[in-house]
Structure formats: structure tokens, C-alpha cells
CSV table of C-alpha atoms in Angstrom, one decimal:
chain,number,residue,atom,x,y,z
A,184,MET,CA,108.2,18.3,117.0
A,185,ILE,CA,105.5,20.2,114.8
A,186,THR,CA,102.9,17.8,112.8
A,187,LYS,CA,103.2,19.2,109.5
A,188,PRO,CA,100.1,19.1,107.3
A,189,GLU,CA,99.0,17.7,104.3
A,190,LEU,CA,100.0,19.7,100.7
A,191,LEU,CA,97.7,18.8,98.8
A,192,ALA,CA,98.2,19.3,94.4
A,193,PRO,CA,95.3,19.7,91.6
A,194,ALA,CA,95.9,17.5,89.1
A,195,GLY,CA,94.3,18.2,86.1
A,196,ASN,CA,95.4,15.2,84.1
A,197,LEU,CA,97.8,12.4,85.1
A,198,GLU,CA,101.1,13.8,83.4
A,199,LYS,CA,100.4,17.0,85.6
A,200,LEU,CA,99.6,14.4,89.2
A,201,LYS,CA,102.5,12.9,88.7
A,202,MET,CA,104.4,16.3,88.5
A,203,ALA,CA,102.9,17.0,91.8
A,204,LEU,CA,103.3,14.0,93.8
A,205,ILE,CA,107.2,14.4,92.2
A,206,TYR,CA,107.9,17.8,93.5
A,207,GLY,CA,106.8,17.0,96.8
A,208,ALA,CA,102.9,17.1,98.0
A,209,ASP,CA,101.1,14.6,99.6
A,210,ALA,CA,98.3,14.5,98.4
A,211,VAL,CA,96.5,15.0,94.8
A,212,TYR,CA,92.2,15.8,94.2
A,213,MET,CA,90.5,15.3,90.5
A,214,GLY,CA,88.4,14.6,88.1
A,215,GLY,CA,87.1,12.4,86.9
A,216,LYS,CA,84.8,13.0,83.3
A,217,SER,CA,81.3,13.2,84.9
A,218,PHE,CA,80.2,14.9,88.1
A,219,GLY,CA,83.2,17.2,88.9
A,220,LEU,CA,83.8,21.4,88.6
A,221,ARG,CA,86.3,21.2,85.5
A,222,ALA,CA,84.1,20.0,82.5
A,223,PHE,CA,86.5,22.0,80.7
A,224,GLY,CA,90.1,20.1,82.1
A,225,ASP,CA,92.2,17.2,80.8
A,226,ASN,CA,90.6,15.3,83.5
A,227,PHE,CA,90.5,11.4,83.5
A,228,ASP,CA,88.8,8.8,82.3
A,229,ASP,CA,88.3,5.5,84.4
A,230,THR,CA,91.6,3.3,83.0
A,231,GLU,CA,93.5,6.5,83.4
A,232,LEU,CA,92.3,7.3,87.2
A,233,GLU,CA,93.7,4.3,88.6
A,234,GLN,CA,96.7,4.2,86.8
A,235,GLY,CA,96.6,8.3,88.6
A,236,ILE,CA,95.8,6.4,92.4
A,237,ASP,CA,97.7,3.8,92.0
A,238,PHE,CA,100.7,5.6,91.5
A,239,ALA,CA,99.9,8.1,94.1
A,240,HIS,CA,99.7,4.9,96.0
A,241,SER,CA,103.4,3.9,94.7
A,242,LEU,CA,104.4,6.6,96.2
A,243,GLY,CA,102.6,6.5,100.1
A,244,LYS,CA,100.2,9.8,99.0
A,245,LYS,CA,96.7,10.1,98.2
A,246,ALA,CA,94.3,10.8,95.3
A,247,TYR,CA,91.1,11.9,96.2
A,248,ILE,CA,88.4,12.5,93.8
A,249,THR,CA,86.0,15.3,93.0
A,250,ILE,CA,82.3,14.8,92.7
A,251,ASN,CA,82.0,17.9,93.8
A,252,ILE,CA,79.1,18.9,90.7
A,253,PHE,CA,75.4,20.5,92.7
A,254,PRO,CA,73.5,17.8,90.4
A,255,HIS,CA,70.4,17.8,88.8
A,256,ASN,CA,67.9,14.9,88.3
A,257,ASN,CA,69.3,13.6,85.2
A,258,ASP,CA,73.1,14.1,86.3
A,259,LEU,CA,72.2,11.3,89.3
A,260,LEU,CA,72.3,8.3,86.6
A,261,GLY,CA,75.2,6.6,86.8
A,262,LEU,CA,76.0,8.2,89.9
A,263,PRO,CA,75.7,4.9,92.4
A,264,GLU,CA,78.3,2.0,89.8
A,265,TYR,CA,80.9,5.4,89.6
A,266,ILE,CA,80.6,5.5,93.1
A,267,LYS,CA,81.1,1.6,93.6
A,268,ARG,CA,84.0,1.9,91.0
A,269,LEU,CA,86.1,4.9,93.5
A,270,ALA,CA,85.9,2.7,96.3
A,271,THR,CA,86.9,-0.5,94.3
A,272,ILE,CA,89.8,1.4,93.2
A,273,GLY,CA,91.3,2.0,95.8
A,274,ALA,CA,90.1,5.9,95.6
A,275,ASP,CA,91.5,7.5,99.2
A,276,ALA,CA,88.4,9.8,99.5
A,277,ILE,CA,85.7,11.8,97.7
A,278,LEU,CA,84.8,15.1,97.9
A,279,VAL,CA,81.2,16.4,97.6
A,280,SER,CA,79.2,19.3,97.8
A,281,ASP,CA,75.9,18.1,97.7
A,282,LEU,CA,73.8,15.9,99.9
A,283,GLY,CA,72.0,13.8,97.6
A,284,VAL,CA,75.6,12.9,96.1
A,285,PHE,CA,76.8,12.9,99.8
A,286,ARG,CA,73.3,10.2,100.5
A,287,ILE,CA,73.8,7.7,97.9
A,288,ALA,CA,77.8,7.7,98.5
A,289,ARG,CA,76.9,6.6,102.3
A,290,GLN,CA,74.5,3.8,100.4
A,291,VAL,CA,76.7,2.2,98.1
A,292,ALA,CA,80.1,3.2,99.3
A,293,PRO,CA,80.3,3.4,103.5
A,294,THR,CA,83.7,2.7,103.7
A,295,LEU,CA,84.5,5.6,101.0
A,296,PRO,CA,85.8,8.3,103.6
A,297,ILE,CA,83.8,11.7,102.2
A,298,HIS,CA,85.5,15.4,102.4
A,299,ILE,CA,82.8,18.3,102.1
A,300,SER,CA,83.6,20.3,98.8
A,301,THR,CA,84.8,23.7,99.2
A,302,GLN,CA,81.3,24.2,97.4
A,303,ALA,CA,79.3,22.9,100.2
A,304,ASN,CA,80.3,26.9,101.7
A,305,SER,CA,80.9,25.8,105.9
A,306,THR,CA,82.1,29.1,107.6
A,307,ASN,CA,81.5,28.4,111.2
A,308,TRP,CA,81.8,25.6,113.6
A,309,SER,CA,78.2,24.2,113.3
A,310,THR,CA,78.2,23.5,110.3
A,311,ALA,CA,81.7,21.3,110.6
A,312,GLN,CA,79.5,19.8,113.3
A,313,PHE,CA,76.9,19.3,111.5
A,314,TRP,CA,79.1,17.3,108.2
A,315,LYS,CA,80.6,14.5,110.9
A,316,GLU,CA,77.2,14.2,112.6
A,317,LEU,CA,77.4,13.5,109.4
A,318,GLY,CA,80.0,10.6,108.7
A,319,ALA,CA,82.4,13.8,107.3
A,320,THR,CA,85.8,13.1,107.9
A,321,ARG,CA,86.5,16.5,106.0
A,322,VAL,CA,85.4,20.3,105.2
A,323,VAL,CA,86.8,22.2,102.9
A,324,LEU,CA,86.3,25.7,104.9
A,325,ALA,CA,84.8,28.3,102.3
A,326,ARG,CA,87.3,30.5,100.7
A,327,GLU,CA,85.4,33.2,103.2
A,328,LEU,CA,87.1,32.6,105.7
A,329,SER,CA,89.8,34.2,108.4
A,330,LEU,CA,92.6,32.8,110.4
A,331,THR,CA,90.4,33.3,113.7
A,332,ASP,CA,87.2,31.8,112.4
A,333,ILE,CA,90.1,29.0,111.6
A,334,LYS,CA,90.9,28.4,114.8
A,335,LEU,CA,87.3,28.5,116.7
A,336,ILE,CA,86.1,25.7,113.7
A,337,ARG,CA,89.0,24.0,114.8
A,338,GLN,CA,88.1,24.4,118.8
A,339,LYS,CA,85.1,23.2,117.9
A,340,VAL,CA,85.4,20.8,116.1
A,341,ASN,CA,87.5,17.7,116.0
A,342,ILE,CA,87.3,16.7,112.1
A,343,GLU,CA,89.5,17.5,109.8
A,344,LEU,CA,89.9,20.7,108.4
A,345,GLU,CA,91.9,21.7,104.6
A,346,ALA,CA,91.8,25.3,102.9
A,347,PHE,CA,92.5,26.8,99.8
A,348,VAL,CA,96.0,28.2,100.8
A,349,HIS,CA,97.4,28.7,97.1
A,350,GLY,CA,95.6,30.3,93.8
A,351,ALA,CA,92.5,32.0,91.8
A,352,MET,CA,90.1,33.9,93.5
A,353,CYS,CA,86.3,33.8,92.8
A,354,MET,CA,84.6,36.8,93.0
A,355,SER,CA,81.6,35.4,94.1
A,356,TYR,CA,80.3,33.4,97.9
A,357,SER,CA,83.1,29.6,97.5
A,358,GLY,CA,82.6,29.4,93.6
A,359,ARG,CA,78.5,29.8,93.7
A,360,CYS,CA,78.0,32.3,91.0
A,361,LEU,CA,75.7,32.4,88.3
A,362,ILE,CA,76.7,35.2,86.4
A,363,SER,CA,78.1,32.4,83.3
A,364,ASN,CA,74.3,30.5,83.3
A,365,TYR,CA,73.0,33.8,82.9
A,366,LEU,CA,75.5,35.2,79.9
A,367,THR,CA,76.8,32.0,77.8
A,368,GLY,CA,74.7,29.5,79.5
A,369,ARG,CA,77.5,27.2,81.4
A,370,ASP,CA,76.6,26.4,84.3
A,371,ALA,CA,79.8,27.5,87.1
A,372,ASN,CA,77.8,25.1,89.3
A,373,ARG,CA,78.0,21.5,86.9
A,374,GLY,CA,81.6,22.8,85.9
A,375,GLU,CA,81.0,25.1,82.9
A,376,CYS,CA,82.3,28.4,83.9
A,377,ALA,CA,82.8,30.6,81.4
A,378,GLN,CA,84.7,33.4,83.8
A,379,PRO,CA,82.8,36.1,83.2
A,380,CYS,CA,84.1,37.8,85.7
A,381,ARG,CA,87.2,38.3,84.1
A,382,TRP,CA,85.7,39.9,81.5
A,383,LYS,CA,85.6,43.6,81.1
A,384,TYR,CA,82.7,45.7,81.6
A,385,HIS,CA,80.9,49.3,79.9
A,386,LEU,CA,77.2,50.5,81.0
A,387,MET,CA,74.9,51.0,78.6
A,388,GLU,CA,71.6,53.0,78.8
A,389,GLU,CA,68.6,51.6,77.4
A,390,SER,CA,67.7,54.7,75.7
A,391,ARG,CA,71.1,54.8,73.6
A,392,PRO,CA,71.9,51.3,72.2
A,393,GLY,CA,75.5,50.9,71.7
A,394,VAL,CA,77.0,53.6,73.9
A,395,TYR,CA,78.7,52.4,76.1
A,396,LEU,CA,79.6,54.1,79.5
A,397,PRO,CA,82.7,52.7,81.3
A,398,VAL,CA,81.9,51.8,84.5
A,399,VAL,CA,85.2,53.6,86.3
A,400,GLU,CA,86.2,56.4,84.0
A,401,ASP,CA,89.4,56.8,84.6
A,402,GLU,CA,92.5,54.3,84.2
A,403,ARG,CA,92.0,52.3,86.4
A,404,GLY,CA,89.3,50.8,83.3
A,405,THR,CA,86.3,47.9,84.2
A,406,TYR,CA,87.5,44.6,85.3
A,407,ILE,CA,85.0,45.1,88.1
A,408,PHE,CA,84.8,41.2,89.2
A,409,ASN,CA,88.6,40.0,88.7
A,410,SER,CA,90.0,39.2,91.9
A,411,LYS,CA,93.3,39.2,92.6
A,412,ASP,CA,95.0,35.3,93.3
A,413,LEU,CA,95.7,34.0,97.2
A,414,CYS,CA,99.3,33.5,98.0
A,415,LEU,CA,99.9,32.7,101.3
A,416,ILE,CA,103.2,31.2,101.3
A,417,SER,CA,104.8,34.6,103.4
A,418,HIS,CA,102.7,33.6,106.6
A,419,ILE,CA,103.7,30.1,107.2
A,420,PRO,CA,103.9,30.0,110.7
A,421,GLU,CA,100.4,31.2,111.4
A,422,LEU,CA,98.6,28.7,108.3
A,423,MET,CA,100.3,25.7,110.4
A,424,ASP,CA,99.3,26.9,114.0
A,425,SER,CA,95.9,27.2,112.9
A,426,GLY,CA,95.0,23.3,113.5
A,427,LEU,CA,94.3,23.7,109.3
A,428,HIS,CA,95.4,19.1,107.7
A,429,SER,CA,95.7,20.4,104.6
A,430,PHE,CA,96.9,23.2,102.3
A,431,LYS,CA,95.4,23.0,99.1
A,432,ILE,CA,96.2,24.6,96.2
A,433,GLU,CA,93.9,25.2,93.6
A,434,GLY,CA,94.4,25.3,89.7
A,435,ARG,CA,93.3,21.7,88.0
A,436,MET,CA,92.9,23.2,85.2
A,437,LYS,CA,96.9,26.0,85.0
A,438,SER,CA,99.8,23.6,83.6
A,439,VAL,CA,102.4,21.5,84.6
A,440,HIS,CA,105.1,24.2,85.3
A,441,TYR,CA,102.5,26.0,87.5
A,442,VAL,CA,101.5,22.8,90.2
A,443,ALA,CA,104.9,21.7,90.4
A,444,THR,CA,107.0,25.1,90.4
A,445,VAL,CA,104.0,26.0,93.5
A,446,ILE,CA,104.2,22.5,95.2
A,447,LYS,CA,108.4,22.9,94.9
A,448,VAL,CA,108.1,26.2,97.1
A,449,TYR,CA,105.2,25.3,99.9
A,450,ARG,CA,107.2,21.9,100.3
A,451,GLU,CA,110.0,24.0,100.9
A,452,ALA,CA,108.5,26.8,103.0
A,453,ILE,CA,106.3,23.3,105.6
A,454,ASP,CA,110.0,21.6,106.0
A,455,SER,CA,111.9,24.2,106.7
A,456,TYR,CA,109.3,26.1,109.7
A,457,ALA,CA,109.0,22.2,110.5
A,458,SER,CA,112.1,21.7,110.6
A,459,SER,CA,114.0,24.4,112.9
A,460,SER,CA,112.8,26.1,115.9
A,461,ALA,CA,114.5,29.7,114.3
A,462,PRO,CA,112.1,32.1,112.8
A,463,PHE,CA,110.9,31.4,110.2
A,464,ILE,CA,112.0,34.1,107.2
A,465,VAL,CA,111.0,34.1,103.7
A,466,LYS,CA,112.9,33.2,101.1
A,467,GLN,CA,113.7,35.3,98.2
A,468,GLU,CA,114.0,32.9,96.0
A,469,TRP,CA,110.4,31.1,97.4
A,470,LEU,CA,108.7,34.5,96.2
A,471,ASP,CA,110.2,34.6,92.5
A,472,GLU,CA,109.6,31.3,92.1
A,473,LEU,CA,106.0,32.3,92.8
A,474,GLN,CA,106.8,35.3,90.3
A,475,LYS,CA,108.0,32.4,87.5
A,476,VAL,CA,104.4,30.7,86.9
A,477,SER,CA,101.4,32.5,85.3
A,478,HIS,CA,99.7,34.5,87.8
A,479,ARG,CA,97.8,37.3,89.2
A,480,GLU,CA,98.7,39.8,90.7
A,481,TYR,CA,98.6,38.0,94.8
A,482,THR,CA,96.5,38.7,98.1
A,483,THR,CA,96.4,37.5,101.0
A,484,GLY,CA,92.4,37.2,100.1
A,485,PHE,CA,89.9,36.3,104.1
A,486,TYR,CA,92.5,35.4,106.3
A,487,PHE,CA,94.0,38.6,107.6
A,488,ASN,CA,91.2,41.3,107.2
A,489,LYS,CA,88.6,41.5,104.6
A,490,PRO,CA,89.2,42.4,100.9
A,491,THR,CA,89.0,45.8,99.7
A,492,GLN,CA,89.7,47.2,96.7
A,493,GLN,CA,92.9,47.0,96.4
A,494,ASP,CA,92.4,42.7,96.3
A,495,GLN,CA,90.8,43.6,93.0
A,496,ILE,CA,92.3,43.9,89.7
A,497,TYR,CA,91.1,47.2,87.7
A,498,THR,CA,93.6,47.8,83.8
A,499,SER,CA,93.8,44.0,82.6
A,500,SER,CA,92.7,40.4,83.1
A,501,SER,CA,95.4,39.3,81.3
A,502,TYR,CA,98.5,37.1,83.2
A,503,ILE,CA,101.5,37.7,84.7
A,504,GLN,CA,104.5,35.9,84.4
A,505,THR,CA,108.4,35.5,84.2
A,506,HIS,CA,109.5,32.2,83.2
A,507,ASN,CA,108.3,30.1,80.3
A,508,PHE,CA,108.7,26.3,80.3
A,509,ILE,CA,110.1,25.2,77.1
A,510,GLY,CA,111.2,21.1,77.6
A,511,LEU,CA,110.9,18.2,80.5
A,512,VAL,CA,113.5,15.6,81.5
A,513,LYS,CA,113.0,12.1,79.8
A,514,GLU,CA,116.7,10.6,81.0
A,515,TYR,CA,119.9,11.5,82.0
A,516,ASN,CA,123.2,9.8,81.5
A,517,PRO,CA,125.6,10.4,84.6
A,518,SER,CA,128.8,9.2,82.5
A,519,THR,CA,128.2,11.1,79.6
A,520,GLY,CA,126.4,14.1,81.3
A,521,MET,CA,123.9,14.1,78.7
A,522,ALA,CA,119.9,14.5,79.2
A,523,VAL,CA,116.9,13.6,76.8
A,524,VAL,CA,114.3,15.9,77.4
A,525,GLU,CA,111.0,16.1,75.2
A,526,GLN,CA,110.3,19.3,74.0
A,527,ARG,CA,107.7,21.7,75.7
A,528,ASN,CA,108.5,25.3,73.9
A,529,ASN,CA,110.6,26.4,71.2
A,530,MET,CA,114.5,26.2,72.1
A,531,LYS,CA,118.0,27.1,70.5
A,532,VAL,CA,121.2,26.6,71.0
A,533,GLY,CA,123.3,29.7,72.0
A,534,GLU,CA,119.9,30.2,74.9
A,535,LYS,CA,120.5,30.5,78.6
A,536,ILE,CA,118.4,28.7,80.2
A,537,GLU,CA,117.2,27.5,84.2
A,538,ILE,CA,116.6,23.9,85.0
A,539,MET,CA,114.4,22.8,88.4
A,540,GLN,CA,114.2,19.5,89.4
A,541,PRO,CA,112.9,18.3,92.6
A,542,GLY,CA,114.2,18.0,96.2
A,543,MET,CA,116.9,19.6,94.2
A,544,SER,CA,118.0,23.5,94.0
A,545,ASN,CA,117.5,25.4,90.0
A,546,PHE,CA,121.0,26.1,88.5
A,547,VAL,CA,121.0,27.8,85.2
A,548,GLN,CA,123.9,26.9,82.0
A,549,THR,CA,123.6,27.7,78.6
A,550,ILE,CA,122.6,25.4,75.8
A,551,SER,CA,125.8,24.1,74.0
A,552,GLN,CA,124.7,21.5,71.6
A,553,MET,CA,121.8,19.6,71.3
A,554,PHE,CA,120.7,16.4,69.0
A,555,ASP,CA,117.9,15.2,67.5
A,556,SER,CA,116.5,11.4,68.4
A,557,GLU,CA,118.6,10.0,65.0
A,558,GLY,CA,122.0,11.6,66.7
A,559,ASN,CA,121.6,14.6,64.6
A,560,SER,CA,123.4,18.0,66.0
A,561,ILE,CA,120.4,20.9,65.8
A,562,SER,CA,120.7,24.3,66.6
A,563,VAL,CA,116.7,24.6,67.2
A,564,ALA,CA,114.1,22.4,68.1
A,565,PRO,CA,110.6,24.0,66.9
A,566,HIS,CA,108.5,20.7,67.2
A,567,PRO,CA,106.1,20.1,70.1
A,568,GLN,CA,107.3,17.5,72.4
A,569,GLN,CA,110.4,16.7,69.8
A,570,ILE,CA,113.3,14.8,71.5
A,571,VAL,CA,116.5,16.0,72.3
A,572,THR,CA,119.7,15.1,73.8
A,573,LEU,CA,122.2,17.6,75.4
A,574,PRO,CA,124.5,18.4,77.8
A,575,MET,CA,124.0,19.1,81.5
A,576,SER,CA,126.7,21.2,83.6
A,577,GLN,CA,125.1,19.4,86.7
A,578,PRO,CA,123.0,15.8,86.8
A,579,VAL,CA,119.9,16.2,86.5
A,580,VAL,CA,117.0,13.7,87.5
A,581,PRO,CA,113.7,12.5,85.5
A,582,TYR,CA,110.9,15.2,85.4
A,583,ALA,CA,113.3,17.9,85.9
A,584,MET,CA,111.8,21.2,83.9
A,585,LEU,CA,113.8,23.7,82.0
A,586,ARG,CA,113.1,26.7,81.5
A,587,ARG,CA,113.9,30.2,80.8
A,588,PRO,CA,112.9,33.8,80.7
A,589,GLN,CA,110.1,35.5,78.4
A,590,GLY,CA,112.0,37.2,76.0
A,591,GLY,CA,113.4,33.8,74.4
A,592,SER,CA,112.4,31.9,71.1
A,593,ASP,CA,108.1,31.9,69.3
A,594,GLU,CA,107.2,31.3,73.2
A,595,HIS,CA,103.5,30.2,73.7
A,596,ASP,CA,102.1,30.2,77.2
A,597,ASN,CA,100.9,26.9,78.4
A,598,ASP,CA,100.9,27.8,82.2
A,599,ASN,CA,97.1,28.4,81.6
A,600,ARG,CA,95.7,25.2,80.4
């Protein structure tokens, strides 16, 4: 019997948390309004943190809270009380990078499990052993490790290991980047990264101000720091053989559509491999699904070799996606075949759409009719979060998602929010 790893999802707000868990995540990681590394994400206020933890526990799943900034003295104000509250409301663990934060957590909430964030740059077994001896229960490994590195750490140290398997890659060493602070005054190590690694750069010679020289003078352009996104869907067997306890998906600032789609794909791939003795086959539908969400070109990162120029994108910093999220099912009446849908993007009668739902196959249909909240027949739903009713060709469940191929009406890409 193969032991399945935990599938760990990002949760940028309460809706994303619910979608991640409903679409197959075993656990979520999320941040409060302070002390985390996603200062510009929605994040959770105190009430929402408690609601998110309770929702995860109602499904028998877990919720981890990020406290992974590298704090200055004034950042420590209020931290002991915050950690004690997290323990009180039932957080399953906190993610920590800084030894000072670790020390405070041990003092004020000694039974609260601590996971060591990837920001702590754990790249060898001795570091993992050190954290274990201090009382950490899990180490989130640095992105710079190969599968061989991970296996050696697993052999040497009896501690839970977590690693990223999908999402954006940082051009710096596991996120320890100073460029944002230098260029914009926004400190990446305190949750305020401006992502200058995605900007286009030229050289300017001091005595010729205003004369910009391309860094690389050919069609490949000047996006010298712009990494491809990590994707390991084709390597589930190797990952599961490595001894990792948790497969982590990056993307707390990505959309509901992104989180649900990526989690559903990895859930199906993990379950497929764990439930069959046959050779693992990467389904084309999984690869197709991962093209539908907003992403950059994909790479396997450091897992199988040191990245080369082929793992960078030189021509553009824009995202790729083939489909747009247009609606979320709120209710479904099986006797009438009608679904109540919350609009998330302009949609019209006559459009061909795809329906994705948790634990089920996708299906395609045309919007044949649409009614507003008062029962009036309408041809278009143009208003954000407008409630409409429309017939479904197959049964659907709450949290099913409606999407259409790009090129439809008045689209707005929400996948990078």
C-alpha cells in the first residue's frame, strides 16, 4: 500500500481556502494580516482565520498559518499574543523562518507545531536535524534541492519534509531577494515584494544618460531574471518515492480558478498512482488542465538538474492561459436541471462553456438560456457577481466552476490576483 503525501494548497482568502479543500487539498496554508510574506494578498483577519480553520477541520483537513517574515524589532510587537490566539483557535501548525519568532512561539504556545518555512533555506540534512532538535515538526525544503538531495535528507533525519511541486519560481535563493527593497523600498523578506525579477531591463552607460542598451542584443530580449514556473505533474512517482510528506502548491495570490484547477489535477494524479500497480501514465487531460490556468512556461526546476538558460523566459513577462473563469455554481435543482450561478466574467447565451467540478469529469455545453434573479430572461450577464440561473446538461454540485476558451466576450484575466 502506497502512503499518499499530503497535498497542500495556498489559500489567499476564505473563498480560495474553501475551494482548495473542496477540490481535493488535504491541508491549506494561509496568512493573517501581519507577520506573513504576502503583504498584498487578501489574507485573513482574526475572524476569518478562525472560520478557515473551522472549515478545514469540519472536512477532517488541516490549516497552517504563515508567520514567516524576517522581523525587525518593531515587527515583534503583538506577536506573542497573535501566536497564542492561533493556538487557541486550533491552528494545526505555524510556518516560521526566523529563530526569534521560533523562540517566542516555543515560549507562548509550547504545544503548537512549528513548520520551518522555505525562507529559512534548508538545503542539507544537518540543518533539518538542527530544526528537529529545536522542536520543529516539519521542514519546508529550499527550492534549490534535487531529488537526490531530498532523498539523502529523508534517510538521515526523521522529520516531516515538505517541498514545492508546482507554481512560480523565484530568481533568488528560495526567495531571499533584495532587488525589490533596493529598487522600490518594498521589502520582499517582510511580505512586500514588487516582483522586479519580472521587469524588462536594459543597460545605461553613465556618460550617456537616456541611451538604453539591451542586455542581450537579439530577439530573446532582456528579461534576464524571469524564471519559468515549476510543474512536476509528470513526476509523481519520483516525488512519492523521495520520502516527501507534503507536496506544496505555490500561489496564495493566484485566483480561485487557479487554485481549484491545479489542486484537482494533482489530487487525481496522486490518487491514480497510489491506487494502481500499473505503470504511471500522465494523462493528457491533466496537462491540458494546467494550460487553462494563468502560468508561465513550465520547468522542473532543480529536481533533476541545475537550471540552465532554458529555464528562463527572455521574451516576455506575461502569463499564458487558454481559458477564463466565468461563473461559480451556488445551487443546483436536480428536478429542473437549473443551476444558480454567481457571475465572475461577462457571459452570454449561445456561448460554449466548460464545467469543472470537484471529483468529477469536466463536460462542455452551450448556454441555451439565462435568467436574472427576478426570473427575467436575459441574453447577457455583464455585472460582476451577478446572480443568474441557467440550465445544465448534466448534474452539477455547489462550487462547480464555469469557464470558456479565451476569445469570448469582454474577458478580464483574474488568474493573477
